[in-house]
Short mmCIF file of C-alpha atoms in Angstrom, two decimals:
data_model
loop_
_atom_site.label_atom_id
_atom_site.label_comp_id
_atom_site.label_asym_id
_atom_site.label_seq_id
_atom_site.Cartn_x
_atom_site.Cartn_y
_atom_site.Cartn_z
CA MET A 1 61.49 15.43 48.45
CA PHE A 2 60.23 13.06 45.77
CA ASP A 3 62.39 9.95 45.59
CA PRO A 4 61.93 8.20 42.22
CA ASN A 5 63.53 5.00 43.50
CA ALA A 6 61.15 4.80 46.44
CA TYR A 7 58.27 5.48 44.09
CA ARG A 8 59.35 2.71 41.71
CA GLU A 9 59.72 0.34 44.62
CA ALA A 10 56.24 1.17 45.88
CA VAL A 11 54.61 0.86 42.45
CA SER A 12 56.32 -2.45 41.79
CA ARG A 13 54.18 -3.92 44.56
CA LEU A 14 50.96 -3.07 42.74
CA HIS A 15 49.55 -6.03 40.86
CA ALA A 16 46.32 -6.95 39.14
CA SER A 17 44.24 -9.14 41.41
CA PRO A 18 44.57 -12.93 41.16
CA GLU A 19 40.95 -13.02 39.96
CA THR A 20 41.74 -10.61 37.12
CA ARG A 21 44.84 -12.61 36.24
CA ARG A 22 42.78 -15.80 36.15
CA LYS A 23 40.08 -14.24 33.98
CA ILE A 24 42.58 -12.88 31.49
CA MET A 25 44.34 -16.20 31.19
CA ASN A 26 40.92 -17.83 30.80
CA MET A 27 40.30 -15.54 27.84
CA GLN A 28 43.11 -17.37 26.17
CA MET A 29 41.75 -20.76 27.18
CA THR A 30 38.24 -19.82 26.13
CA ARG A 31 39.40 -18.69 22.75
CA ARG A 32 41.29 -21.91 22.24
CA ARG A 33 38.02 -23.79 22.67
CA GLY A 34 36.46 -21.56 20.06
CA ARG A 35 34.26 -19.52 22.33
CA GLY A 36 34.43 -15.84 22.94
CA PRO A 37 35.63 -14.58 26.29
CA LEU A 38 33.37 -13.28 29.02
CA SER A 39 33.57 -9.73 30.21
CA ALA A 40 31.89 -8.12 33.18
CA ALA A 41 33.42 -4.71 32.66
CA ALA A 42 30.98 -1.83 32.72
CA ALA A 43 30.17 1.27 30.74
CA ALA A 44 30.16 2.91 27.34
CA ALA A 45 32.44 2.13 24.49
CA ILE A 46 35.56 3.62 23.03
CA LEU A 47 37.85 1.91 20.64
CA VAL A 48 40.95 2.73 18.73
CA LEU A 49 41.09 1.48 15.17
CA ALA A 50 44.48 0.43 13.97
CA MET A 51 44.16 -0.76 10.41
CA THR A 52 47.18 -2.25 8.81
CA THR A 53 46.31 -4.83 6.16
CA ALA A 54 43.45 -5.34 3.75
CA ALA A 55 40.83 -7.68 5.14
CA PHE A 56 37.86 -7.77 2.83
CA ALA A 57 37.54 -8.67 -0.80
CA ALA A 58 34.47 -6.73 -1.92
CA PHE A 59 34.77 -3.26 -3.43
CA HIS A 60 33.21 -0.64 -1.10
CA PRO A 61 30.96 -3.25 0.51
CA GLY A 62 27.56 -2.36 1.91
CA ILE A 63 26.39 -3.70 5.23
CA GLN A 64 24.70 -6.69 3.56
CA GLU A 65 27.98 -7.64 1.87
CA TRP A 66 29.78 -7.44 5.18
CA PHE A 67 27.32 -9.77 6.84
CA ALA A 68 27.29 -12.11 3.83
CA GLN A 69 31.07 -12.41 3.94
CA LYS A 70 31.03 -12.93 7.70
CA TRP A 71 28.35 -15.60 7.39
CA ARG A 72 30.41 -17.44 4.81
CA SER A 73 33.48 -17.32 7.03
CA VAL A 74 31.49 -18.63 10.02
CA THR A 75 29.41 -21.31 8.30
CA GLY A 76 31.02 -21.88 4.92
CA GLN A 77 27.62 -21.20 3.37
CA ALA A 78 26.10 -18.39 1.36
CA ILE A 79 23.65 -16.22 3.22
CA GLY A 80 20.03 -17.05 2.37
CA GLU A 81 17.41 -14.72 0.97
CA THR A 82 15.26 -14.82 4.10
CA GLN A 83 18.24 -14.06 6.31
CA ALA A 84 19.26 -11.17 4.05
CA ALA A 85 15.69 -9.92 4.26
CA ALA A 86 15.80 -10.16 8.05
CA ILE A 87 19.01 -8.11 8.11
CA HIS A 88 17.42 -5.59 5.78
CA GLY A 89 14.53 -5.28 8.22
CA LEU A 90 16.93 -4.45 11.05
CA THR A 91 18.95 -1.95 9.02
CA GLN A 92 18.48 1.81 8.80
CA GLU A 93 20.02 3.66 5.88
CA VAL A 94 21.64 6.86 7.19
CA GLY A 95 23.91 8.40 4.54
CA GLU A 96 25.02 11.34 6.67
CA SER A 97 28.42 12.85 5.86
CA ILE A 98 30.70 15.20 7.77
CA THR A 99 33.77 16.79 6.21
CA VAL A 100 36.71 18.13 8.18
CA GLY A 101 39.53 19.42 5.99
CA ASP A 102 39.97 16.93 3.17
CA ILE A 103 38.49 14.00 5.05
CA THR A 104 34.83 13.10 4.73
CA VAL A 105 33.35 10.48 7.02
CA THR A 106 29.98 9.03 6.07
CA LEU A 107 27.78 6.99 8.35
CA ASP A 108 26.31 4.71 5.71
CA SER A 109 23.89 2.59 7.72
CA VAL A 110 23.22 0.97 11.07
CA THR A 111 21.80 -2.42 11.92
CA VAL A 112 20.15 -2.57 15.31
CA GLY A 113 18.91 -5.41 17.46
CA ASP A 114 17.90 -5.90 21.08
CA HIS A 115 21.35 -5.54 22.56
CA ALA A 116 23.65 -4.96 19.61
CA VAL A 117 24.19 -2.31 16.98
CA TRP A 118 26.46 -2.37 13.95
CA ALA A 119 27.50 0.78 12.08
CA LEU A 120 29.03 0.98 8.61
CA LEU A 121 31.26 4.00 7.99
CA ARG A 122 33.17 5.22 4.98
CA VAL A 123 36.15 7.55 5.08
CA ASN A 124 36.89 9.45 1.84
CA GLY A 125 39.75 11.76 1.00
CA LEU A 126 42.65 9.47 1.80
CA SER A 127 45.57 9.97 -0.50
CA SER A 128 47.76 7.14 0.71
CA GLU A 129 48.10 3.90 -1.13
CA ASP A 130 45.74 1.05 -0.38
CA GLY A 131 46.96 -1.03 2.54
CA ALA A 132 48.35 1.94 4.45
CA ALA A 133 47.73 2.01 8.18
CA TYR A 134 45.17 4.46 9.54
CA THR A 135 44.31 5.18 13.14
CA PHE A 136 41.65 7.34 14.73
CA GLY A 137 42.79 8.86 18.02
CA ASP A 138 39.42 7.91 19.45
CA PHE A 139 36.52 6.04 17.98
CA THR A 140 33.66 6.27 20.43
CA MET A 141 30.44 4.36 19.93
CA GLU A 142 27.79 5.01 22.55
CA VAL A 143 24.09 4.44 22.87
CA ASP A 144 22.02 7.01 24.72
CA PRO A 145 20.45 6.47 27.20
CA ALA A 146 23.44 4.38 28.13
CA PRO A 147 22.70 0.84 29.19
CA LYS A 148 23.58 0.13 32.77
CA TRP A 149 26.15 -2.34 31.56
CA THR A 150 27.85 -2.11 28.22
CA GLY A 151 29.41 -5.13 26.64
CA ALA A 152 32.14 -5.32 24.08
CA ALA A 153 32.79 -2.75 21.38
CA GLY A 154 35.12 -2.85 18.47
CA GLU A 155 35.64 -2.93 14.78
CA GLU A 156 34.19 -5.93 13.00
CA GLY A 157 36.34 -5.46 9.94
CA TRP A 158 37.44 -2.95 7.38
CA THR A 159 38.71 -2.55 3.88
CA ILE A 160 40.40 0.20 1.93
CA GLU A 161 40.00 0.50 -1.82
CA GLU A 162 41.10 3.41 -3.97
CA GLY A 163 41.33 5.83 -1.09
CA VAL A 164 38.01 4.88 0.51
CA LEU A 165 38.23 3.27 3.91
CA THR A 166 35.16 1.27 4.94
CA VAL A 167 34.75 0.18 8.55
CA LEU A 168 32.10 -1.93 10.23
CA ALA A 169 32.00 -1.30 13.97
CA SER A 170 29.68 -2.62 16.63
CA CYS A 171 28.82 -2.34 20.27
CA SER A 172 26.57 -4.28 22.59
CA ALA A 173 24.82 -3.99 25.91
CA CYS A 174 24.71 -6.46 28.73
CA SER A 175 21.17 -5.93 29.94
CA ALA A 176 18.38 -8.25 30.88
CA SER A 177 15.63 -7.90 28.31
CA ASP A 178 12.99 -7.45 30.97
CA VAL A 179 14.57 -4.20 32.18
CA GLU A 180 12.58 -1.28 30.85
CA GLY A 181 14.49 0.66 28.23
CA ALA A 182 17.17 -2.01 27.97
CA ARG A 183 16.64 -2.77 24.29
CA PHE A 184 18.39 -0.65 21.70
CA ASN A 185 15.51 -1.17 19.26
CA ASP A 186 12.69 0.01 21.51
CA GLY A 187 12.52 3.39 19.80
CA SER A 188 13.97 5.38 22.68
CA HIS A 189 17.70 5.16 21.96
CA THR A 190 20.16 7.25 19.96
CA LEU A 191 23.49 6.07 18.63
CA HIS A 192 26.38 8.51 19.02
CA LEU A 193 29.55 8.00 17.04
CA THR A 194 32.59 10.21 17.57
CA LEU A 195 35.82 9.90 15.63
CA THR A 196 38.81 12.15 16.22
CA ASP A 197 42.21 12.89 14.70
CA LEU A 198 42.88 10.60 11.76
CA SER A 199 46.51 9.53 11.54
CA VAL A 200 48.40 7.51 8.97
CA GLY A 201 51.24 5.14 9.80
CA LYS A 202 51.77 2.91 12.76
CA ALA A 203 52.16 4.16 16.30
CA PRO A 204 54.36 5.47 17.80
CA GLY A 205 55.60 6.98 14.53
CA CYS A 206 52.25 7.79 13.00
CA GLU A 207 51.61 11.09 11.28
CA LEU A 208 48.52 13.19 11.94
CA LEU A 209 46.63 13.29 8.66
CA GLN A 210 43.66 15.38 9.73
CA ALA A 211 42.97 16.83 13.15
CA GLY A 212 39.32 17.23 14.02
CA THR A 213 36.18 15.53 15.18
CA TRP A 214 33.46 13.76 13.22
CA GLU A 215 30.30 13.30 15.30
CA PHE A 216 27.10 11.50 14.36
CA SER A 217 23.87 11.08 16.29
CA VAL A 218 21.27 8.72 14.88
CA PRO A 219 17.96 7.83 16.53
CA LEU A 220 17.61 4.06 16.49
CA THR A 221 14.20 3.17 15.16
CA GLN A 222 12.07 0.26 16.18
CA ALA A 223 12.84 -2.72 14.03
CA GLY A 224 10.02 -3.57 11.67
CA ALA A 225 10.31 -7.31 12.02
CA SER A 226 12.24 -8.56 14.99
CA PRO A 227 10.64 -11.78 16.17
CA ALA A 228 11.80 -13.23 19.46
CA VAL A 229 11.53 -16.58 21.17
CA THR A 230 11.14 -16.40 24.92
CA ILE A 231 11.31 -19.12 27.54
CA ASP A 232 10.52 -18.36 31.17
CA ARG A 233 12.54 -21.09 32.84
CA VAL A 234 14.77 -24.00 31.90
CA GLN A 235 16.43 -26.50 34.21
CA LEU A 236 19.80 -27.73 33.01
CA ASP A 237 22.16 -30.09 34.76
CA GLY A 238 22.76 -28.29 38.05
CA CYS A 239 21.76 -24.88 36.70
CA THR A 240 18.52 -22.95 36.24
CA LEU A 241 18.11 -20.44 33.44
CA THR A 242 15.35 -17.85 33.49
CA GLY A 243 14.15 -15.08 31.20
CA ILE A 244 15.62 -16.54 28.04
CA ARG A 245 15.02 -14.31 25.04
CA VAL A 246 16.42 -15.23 21.64
CA THR A 247 16.32 -12.70 18.82
CA ALA A 248 17.92 -12.37 15.41
CA THR A 249 20.86 -10.48 16.91
CA ASP A 250 21.40 -11.92 20.36
CA VAL A 251 20.25 -14.03 23.28
CA SER A 252 19.91 -12.92 26.87
CA TYR A 253 19.19 -14.96 29.97
CA THR A 254 19.87 -15.17 33.68
CA ALA A 255 21.49 -18.17 35.33
CA ASP A 256 21.75 -19.07 38.97
CA GLN A 257 25.42 -19.90 38.50
CA GLU A 258 28.19 -19.25 35.99
CA THR A 259 27.52 -21.25 32.83
CA PRO A 260 29.28 -21.81 29.53
CA PRO A 261 28.07 -19.37 26.87
CA ALA A 262 25.20 -20.56 24.72
CA ALA A 263 25.37 -21.29 21.02
CA VAL A 264 22.40 -21.49 18.69
CA LYS A 265 21.66 -24.46 16.45
CA LEU A 266 19.86 -23.91 13.15
CA SER A 267 17.38 -26.30 11.60
CA ASP A 268 20.04 -27.60 9.19
CA GLY A 269 22.29 -28.53 12.14
CA THR A 270 24.66 -25.57 11.80
CA VAL A 271 25.84 -24.33 15.19
CA ILE A 272 26.50 -20.60 15.54
CA GLU A 273 28.59 -19.42 18.46
CA SER A 274 28.28 -15.88 19.71
CA LYS A 275 30.80 -13.24 18.64
CA THR A 276 30.68 -11.42 21.94
CA ASN A 277 29.70 -12.67 25.35
CA CYS A 278 28.87 -10.41 28.20
CA MET A 279 28.19 -11.49 31.75
CA ARG A 280 27.34 -9.35 34.74
CA VAL A 281 26.72 -10.52 38.24
CA GLU A 282 23.84 -8.88 40.04
CA ASP A 283 21.36 -11.17 41.79
CA GLY A 284 22.37 -13.92 39.40
CA TYR A 285 24.49 -14.27 36.31
CA HIS A 286 23.06 -12.19 33.47
CA TYR A 287 24.28 -13.16 30.03
CA THR A 288 23.95 -11.31 26.74
CA LEU A 289 25.47 -13.05 23.74
CA VAL A 290 25.54 -11.44 20.32
CA TRP A 291 25.53 -13.52 17.15
CA PRO A 292 28.22 -12.76 14.57
CA VAL A 293 25.53 -12.10 11.94
CA PRO A 294 21.82 -11.44 12.49
CA LEU A 295 19.95 -14.74 12.08
CA ASP A 296 16.87 -15.85 10.22
CA MET A 297 14.66 -16.65 13.21
CA GLU A 298 12.63 -19.08 11.09
CA LYS A 299 15.68 -21.33 11.02
CA VAL A 300 16.65 -21.16 14.68
CA ALA A 301 16.03 -24.57 16.25
CA SER A 302 17.65 -24.71 19.69
CA LEU A 303 20.08 -23.24 22.15
CA CYS A 304 23.13 -25.33 23.07
CA PHE A 305 24.85 -25.20 26.45
CA ASP A 306 27.96 -27.37 26.46
CA GLY A 307 26.10 -30.56 25.61
CA ALA A 308 22.59 -29.63 26.78
CA GLU A 309 20.10 -28.49 24.16
CA VAL A 310 17.03 -26.33 24.68
CA PRO A 311 14.49 -26.52 21.81
CA LEU A 312 13.18 -23.17 20.64
CA SER A 313 10.22 -24.32 18.61
CA MET B 1 49.76 -10.54 17.57
CA ASP B 2 49.53 -13.61 15.40
CA THR B 3 49.17 -16.47 17.84
CA GLN B 4 47.61 -17.30 21.15
CA ASN B 5 51.10 -17.65 22.56
CA ASP B 6 51.63 -14.00 21.65
CA PHE B 7 48.56 -13.09 23.69
CA VAL B 8 49.79 -15.01 26.72
CA SER B 9 53.21 -13.47 26.40
CA LEU B 10 51.80 -9.94 26.19
CA ALA B 11 49.41 -10.60 29.07
CA GLU B 12 52.19 -11.89 31.29
CA GLN B 13 54.52 -9.08 30.37
CA TYR B 14 52.12 -6.14 30.49
CA MET B 15 49.19 -7.07 32.71
CA ASP B 16 50.64 -5.32 35.73
CA MET B 17 51.61 -2.29 33.66
CA VAL B 18 48.05 -1.94 32.43
CA PHE B 19 46.74 -2.35 35.96
CA ARG B 20 49.19 0.24 37.34
CA ILE B 21 48.32 2.83 34.70
CA ALA B 22 44.61 2.28 35.33
CA PHE B 23 45.15 2.46 39.08
CA HIS B 24 47.03 5.74 38.73
CA ASP B 25 44.30 7.14 36.50
CA LEU B 26 41.25 5.90 38.38
CA GLY B 27 42.49 5.61 41.96
CA SER B 28 40.54 2.41 42.50
CA ALA B 29 41.96 -1.11 42.46
CA SER B 30 38.62 -2.67 41.50
CA ASP B 31 38.16 -0.24 38.60
CA ALA B 32 41.75 -0.86 37.55
CA ASP B 33 41.01 -4.59 37.54
CA ASP B 34 37.97 -4.01 35.32
CA VAL B 35 40.00 -1.89 32.91
CA THR B 36 42.78 -4.48 32.83
CA GLN B 37 40.29 -7.17 31.84
CA GLU B 38 38.74 -4.95 29.20
CA VAL B 39 42.10 -4.01 27.68
CA PHE B 40 43.15 -7.63 27.26
CA LEU B 41 39.72 -8.59 26.02
CA ARG B 42 40.15 -5.91 23.39
CA LEU B 43 43.63 -7.18 22.58
CA LEU B 44 42.23 -10.67 22.10
CA ARG B 45 39.43 -9.47 19.85
CA ALA B 46 41.42 -6.98 17.80
CA ALA B 47 44.55 -9.17 17.49
CA PRO B 48 46.48 -6.22 16.07
CA ARG B 49 49.73 -6.73 14.23
CA PHE B 50 52.59 -5.14 16.12
CA ASP B 51 55.88 -4.07 14.65
CA GLY B 52 57.71 -4.91 17.83
CA GLU B 53 57.60 -4.74 21.58
CA ALA B 54 57.56 -0.94 21.71
CA HIS B 55 54.57 -0.85 19.36
CA ALA B 56 52.68 -3.42 21.43
CA LYS B 57 53.41 -1.56 24.64
CA HIS B 58 52.35 1.74 23.08
CA TRP B 59 49.08 0.18 21.87
CA LEU B 60 48.33 -1.24 25.30
CA ILE B 61 49.02 2.08 27.02
CA ARG B 62 46.81 3.99 24.60
CA VAL B 63 43.94 1.53 24.92
CA THR B 64 44.33 1.55 28.71
CA LEU B 65 44.11 5.34 28.85
CA ASN B 66 41.06 5.27 26.57
CA GLU B 67 39.41 2.62 28.71
CA CYS B 68 40.07 4.69 31.82
CA ARG B 69 38.47 7.70 30.21
CA ARG B 70 35.53 5.60 29.12
CA LEU B 71 35.03 4.38 32.66
CA ARG B 72 35.40 7.86 34.15
CA LEU B 73 32.72 9.17 31.81
CA SER B 74 30.36 6.31 32.44
CA PRO B 75 27.07 7.40 34.01
CA TRP B 76 27.04 4.08 35.83
CA ARG B 77 30.35 4.79 37.51
CA ARG B 78 29.24 8.27 38.47
CA ARG B 79 26.15 6.85 40.12
CA VAL B 80 28.13 4.40 42.17
CA ALA B 81 31.34 6.35 42.70
CA PRO B 82 33.44 4.01 44.80
CA LEU B 83 34.89 4.95 48.13
CA PRO B 84 38.64 5.52 48.02
CA GLU B 85 40.45 2.26 48.39
CA PRO B 86 43.82 1.90 50.05
CA ALA B 87 46.61 1.02 47.68
CA ASP B 88 48.10 -2.40 48.13
CA ALA B 89 51.61 -1.17 48.52
CA GLY B 90 52.91 -4.06 50.53
CA GLU B 91 54.04 -3.98 54.08
CA VAL B 92 56.54 -1.14 53.95
CA PRO B 93 54.84 1.86 55.59
CA GLU B 94 56.95 4.45 53.76
CA GLN B 95 56.07 2.96 50.40
CA LYS B 96 52.40 2.78 51.27
CA GLU B 97 52.50 6.37 52.43
CA LEU B 98 54.27 7.49 49.27
CA LEU B 99 51.78 5.71 47.04
CA GLN B 100 48.84 7.11 48.95
CA ALA B 101 50.36 10.56 48.58
CA VAL B 102 50.67 10.02 44.83
CA MET B 103 47.03 9.02 44.68
CA THR B 104 45.99 12.28 46.36
CA LEU B 105 47.54 14.24 43.48
CA PRO B 106 45.21 15.56 40.78
CA ARG B 107 44.60 12.85 38.21
CA LYS B 108 46.35 14.76 35.43
CA TYR B 109 49.65 14.52 37.32
CA ARG B 110 49.51 10.81 38.09
CA ALA B 111 49.74 9.16 34.67
CA PRO B 112 52.69 11.36 33.57
CA LEU B 113 54.40 10.55 36.85
CA TYR B 114 53.98 6.83 36.32
CA LEU B 115 54.93 6.81 32.64
CA HIS B 116 58.02 8.97 33.21
CA TYR B 117 59.38 7.66 36.49
CA TYR B 118 58.30 4.03 36.35
CA GLU B 119 58.13 3.14 32.67
CA GLY B 120 61.06 5.39 31.83
CA TYR B 121 59.46 7.29 28.96
CA SER B 122 60.96 10.68 28.16
CA THR B 123 58.75 13.73 28.55
CA ASP B 124 58.43 13.90 24.75
CA GLU B 125 57.27 10.28 24.66
CA VAL B 126 54.82 10.82 27.51
CA ALA B 127 53.47 13.84 25.65
CA LYS B 128 52.80 11.70 22.57
CA LEU B 129 51.12 8.98 24.63
CA LEU B 130 48.88 11.44 26.44
CA GLY B 131 48.25 13.76 23.53
CA CYS B 132 49.76 16.79 25.27
CA SER B 133 52.67 19.06 24.50
CA PRO B 134 56.05 18.16 26.05
CA GLY B 135 55.97 21.50 27.88
CA ALA B 136 52.66 20.61 29.51
CA ILE B 137 54.06 17.26 30.64
CA ARG B 138 57.17 18.90 32.14
CA THR B 139 54.92 21.34 33.99
CA GLN B 140 52.70 18.54 35.28
CA LEU B 141 55.72 16.55 36.47
CA ALA B 142 57.21 19.56 38.24
CA ARG B 143 53.90 20.45 39.92
CA GLY B 144 53.29 16.84 40.84
CA ARG B 145 56.70 16.57 42.47
CA GLN B 146 56.16 19.83 44.34
CA GLN B 147 52.74 18.77 45.60
CA LEU B 148 54.12 15.42 46.67
CA LYS B 149 56.85 17.18 48.57
CA ASN B 150 54.27 19.31 50.37
CA ILE B 151 52.03 16.35 51.15
CA LEU B 152 54.84 14.22 52.50
CA GLN B 153 56.20 17.09 54.60
CA GLU B 154 52.74 17.66 56.06
CA ASP B 155 52.48 13.99 56.90
CA TRP B 156 55.80 14.09 58.70
CA SER B 157 54.89 17.25 60.57
CA ASP B 158 51.70 15.52 61.75
CA VAL B 159 53.67 12.78 63.48
#
């Protein structure tokens, strides 16, 4: 006989581990200091988009406009021509559309780096007023072959204007650059995007607008111009870093102990902190940090580690 | 979720719920810990606006179930499928036995069981959360209860 009270009593004794509790509360503390949280969770990426308020000023922005706006919000400066050109070099125009019922989803373009990929999508056929809330049942963003460790995934931002919803989403890997096949832009990877069941309204009272699945598969091409700075070994105060590789989109390195996430300093003194940090522990602490906007590598001057600075010239 | 205090409040209130759902789905405490971290990382990054406690709880449950599915489908997890771990059900043998019996049920029965009997959602609400029909949820609950009854009777007859 199943006894619900006994079951509830048994389940009430299940708790997240103290280590998990500490890490989650550290996410809060980390964010307060202005750095992104660390995650060692594994695997591919699924996210649920819940879009409730307008967030972007431009009308049907392209991927360059998204990055330009993000750069302004991070640095207070306009994006430069050479940086825009670098982003252009990392970006593939796709323009593939899939229609299910009245809803057409278009994969506009993707920007791909060593360990990060951004995808710009447009959703047409919405009849609701601007500012309405839309939710996809699932929004899966995966790279095939899957990296051994996948970092964060999520929407970067979105806007809805005159019935066209535009979403910038991204995902990242947490792989050492020296692992064969670890880089998204090595010409051997394919990006798979799957969106299902578009609803309008806020959960739990949302209404299914269009049932169905929109699936995209895009081979990620080798970036035309993706310079990298590499450093074999650096000794910091009480910590050794090896295999440092800095690119326009991210930095990866291995440390012999847990370290604060790196930021990058530009030649004009601007410090850029990563938007996502990923750490995995496997014969050392392997970090992959993704910049909020692809950088102009000509202007990257140094890496900063909580007071210590490593020149990248 | 407008402030960092909101995040702390949600983490304190729902961390164990997220862990318990993930544990029921995945059957592994370490995987459930990973999912719990990922769900709150996602909450921190997305900072969604919630209309109230029920909305926040619903969001967390949905993201938890998605994260569990993501982990189940991961090639990495398949390659290193963990050995079954004993549930930390405290020191009461009957409770530990009951929880272990629950974890031997097919996965599709476990989340409905938890959401209905522990979180107190109606079968209609569980159906919405899991994307099934209410009839399917009622069937899963009935079969889960019956299988539990059989398992627990077998255990007793073994003594």
